[in-house]
XYZ file of C-alpha atoms in Angstrom:
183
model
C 266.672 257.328 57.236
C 270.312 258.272 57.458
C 270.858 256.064 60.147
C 270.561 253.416 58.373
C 272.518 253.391 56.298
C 275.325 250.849 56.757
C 278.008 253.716 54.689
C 277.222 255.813 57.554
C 277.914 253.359 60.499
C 280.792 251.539 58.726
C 282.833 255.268 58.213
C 281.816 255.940 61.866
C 282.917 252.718 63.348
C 286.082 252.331 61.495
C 287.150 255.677 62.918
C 286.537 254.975 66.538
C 288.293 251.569 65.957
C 291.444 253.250 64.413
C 291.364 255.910 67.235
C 291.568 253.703 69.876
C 293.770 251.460 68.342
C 296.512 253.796 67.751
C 295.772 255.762 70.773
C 295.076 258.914 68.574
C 292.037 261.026 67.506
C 292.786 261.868 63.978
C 291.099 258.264 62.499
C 287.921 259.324 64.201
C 288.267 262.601 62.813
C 288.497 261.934 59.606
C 285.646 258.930 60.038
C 283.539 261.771 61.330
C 284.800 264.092 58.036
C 283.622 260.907 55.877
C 280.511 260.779 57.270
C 279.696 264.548 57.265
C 280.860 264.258 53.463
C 278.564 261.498 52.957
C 275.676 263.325 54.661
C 275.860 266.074 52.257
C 276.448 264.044 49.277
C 272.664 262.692 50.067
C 271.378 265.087 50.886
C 272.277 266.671 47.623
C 271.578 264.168 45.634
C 268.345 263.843 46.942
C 267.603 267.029 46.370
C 268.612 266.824 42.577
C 266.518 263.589 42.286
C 263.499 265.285 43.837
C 263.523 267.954 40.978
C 263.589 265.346 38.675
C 260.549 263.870 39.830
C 258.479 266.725 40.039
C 259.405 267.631 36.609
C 258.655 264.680 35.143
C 255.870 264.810 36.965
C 254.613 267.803 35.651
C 255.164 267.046 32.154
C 253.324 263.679 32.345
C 250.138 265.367 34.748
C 249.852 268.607 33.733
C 251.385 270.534 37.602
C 253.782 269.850 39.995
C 252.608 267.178 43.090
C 251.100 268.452 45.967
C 253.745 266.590 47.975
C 257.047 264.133 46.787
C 258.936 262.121 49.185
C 262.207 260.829 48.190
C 263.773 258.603 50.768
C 267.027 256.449 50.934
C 267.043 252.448 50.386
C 269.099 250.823 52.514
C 272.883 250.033 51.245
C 272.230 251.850 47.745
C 272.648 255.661 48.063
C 272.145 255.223 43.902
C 268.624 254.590 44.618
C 265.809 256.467 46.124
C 261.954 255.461 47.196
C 259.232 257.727 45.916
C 255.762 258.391 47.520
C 254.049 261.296 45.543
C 250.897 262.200 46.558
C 248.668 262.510 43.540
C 245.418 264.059 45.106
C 243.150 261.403 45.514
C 245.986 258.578 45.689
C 250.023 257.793 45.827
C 251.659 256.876 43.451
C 255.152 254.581 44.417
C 258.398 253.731 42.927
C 262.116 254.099 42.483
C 264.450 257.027 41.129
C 267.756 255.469 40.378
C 271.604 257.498 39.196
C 272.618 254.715 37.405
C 271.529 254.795 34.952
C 269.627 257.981 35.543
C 265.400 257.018 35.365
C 262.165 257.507 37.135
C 260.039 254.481 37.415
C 256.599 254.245 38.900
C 255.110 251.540 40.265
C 251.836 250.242 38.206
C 249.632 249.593 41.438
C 249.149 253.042 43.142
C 247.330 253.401 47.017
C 243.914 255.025 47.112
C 244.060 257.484 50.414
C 240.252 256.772 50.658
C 240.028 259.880 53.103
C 236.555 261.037 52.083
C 234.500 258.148 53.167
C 232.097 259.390 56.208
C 233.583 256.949 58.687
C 236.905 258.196 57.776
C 235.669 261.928 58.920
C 234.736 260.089 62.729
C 237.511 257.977 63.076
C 239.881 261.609 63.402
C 237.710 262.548 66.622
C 239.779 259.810 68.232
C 243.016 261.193 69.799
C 245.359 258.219 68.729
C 243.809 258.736 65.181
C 244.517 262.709 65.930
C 248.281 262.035 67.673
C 249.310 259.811 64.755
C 248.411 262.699 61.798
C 250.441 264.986 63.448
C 253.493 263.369 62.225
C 251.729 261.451 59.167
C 252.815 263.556 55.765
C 251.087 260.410 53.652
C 248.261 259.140 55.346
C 245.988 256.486 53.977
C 242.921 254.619 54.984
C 241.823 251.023 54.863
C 237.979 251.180 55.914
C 236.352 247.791 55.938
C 232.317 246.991 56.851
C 232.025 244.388 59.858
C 228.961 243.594 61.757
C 230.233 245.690 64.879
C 230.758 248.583 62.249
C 233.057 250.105 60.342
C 236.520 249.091 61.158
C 239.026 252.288 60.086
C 243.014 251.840 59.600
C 245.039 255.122 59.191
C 248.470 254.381 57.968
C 251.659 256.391 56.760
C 252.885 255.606 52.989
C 256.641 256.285 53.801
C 256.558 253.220 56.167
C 254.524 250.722 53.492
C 257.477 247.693 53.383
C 259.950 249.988 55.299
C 259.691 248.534 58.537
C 260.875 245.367 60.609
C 258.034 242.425 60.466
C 255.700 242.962 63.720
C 256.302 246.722 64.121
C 253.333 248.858 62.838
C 252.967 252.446 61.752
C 249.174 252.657 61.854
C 246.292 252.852 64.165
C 242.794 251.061 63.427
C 239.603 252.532 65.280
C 235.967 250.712 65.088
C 233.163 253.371 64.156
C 230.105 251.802 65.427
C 226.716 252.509 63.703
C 225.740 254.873 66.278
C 228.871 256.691 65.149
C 230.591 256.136 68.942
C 234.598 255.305 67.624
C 236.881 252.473 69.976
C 240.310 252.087 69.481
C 241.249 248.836 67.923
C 244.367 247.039 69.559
């Protein structure tokens, strides 16, 4: 999520600007030297803060997390999100630098993945197309009188993304187990 961060653009930009302004490459140069600097630093840091988590983890539960994801928030690079995958649910929240503290959030997300419709909706290829880039999937399945309507969705994009874009896919198991893609 690198590219969006507004640090990024803003060293970028300001290069190209200076370049063209005074007619030289150096500004952009060093804009591009910023950014590469910047790039690192993150990556670093998120690195660092990923250890953390998994060691606190461990302490509180016992084992490390089958998986962590610690992603950028937008204009902070003090502040990370978390999604941790805790078996049978995720568990949220926020690592911050300053000052230095894990904090998870109280609600967590079951993944409900072992319900039976659950196990037909992933014979459907948009179902099948969207877990092969899903590392956190979770599933909404709610009873209708058509069937069972399933939702697959990815918990690094929960709040992340612009209102009316969606990271899911929603199928319709029918009782006779035949599964139709939900607009």
């Amino acid at each position: 999520m690198l590219f969006r961060s507004p640090w990024l653009w803003l060293s970028l930009g300001l290069g190209v600007w200076l370049a063209h302004r005074r007619r030289t490459p150096g500004p952009a140069r060093m804009g591009l030297a910023l950014a590469l600097v910047y790039v690192l630093a993150m990556t670093v840091g998120a690195r660092a803060a990923r250890a953390s988590i998994v060691e606190r983890w461990a302490a509180v539960a016992g084992g490390p997390p089958p998986a962590v994801m610690v992603g950028p928030l937008p204009v902070t690079p003090l502040s990370r999100n978390i999604v941790l995958d805790a078996g049978d649910h995720y568990e949220t929240g926020q690592f911050t630098w300053q000052p230095r503290a894990v904090r998870f959030d109280v609600v967590n997300t079951p993944r409900n993945d072992t319900d039976p419709a659950v196990e037909r909706a992933r014979t459907d290829p948009g179902i099948q197309a969207f877990l092969v880039w899903s590392r956190f999937p979770y599933w909404t399945v709610t009873h209708t009188s058509r069937g069972t309507a399933v939702t697959v969705g990815d918990m690094r994009f929960v709040g992340q993304v612009p209102r009316g874009v969606r990271f899911t896919r929603q199928v319709l198991v029918a009782p006779d187990g035949r599964v139709t893609p939900l607009p």
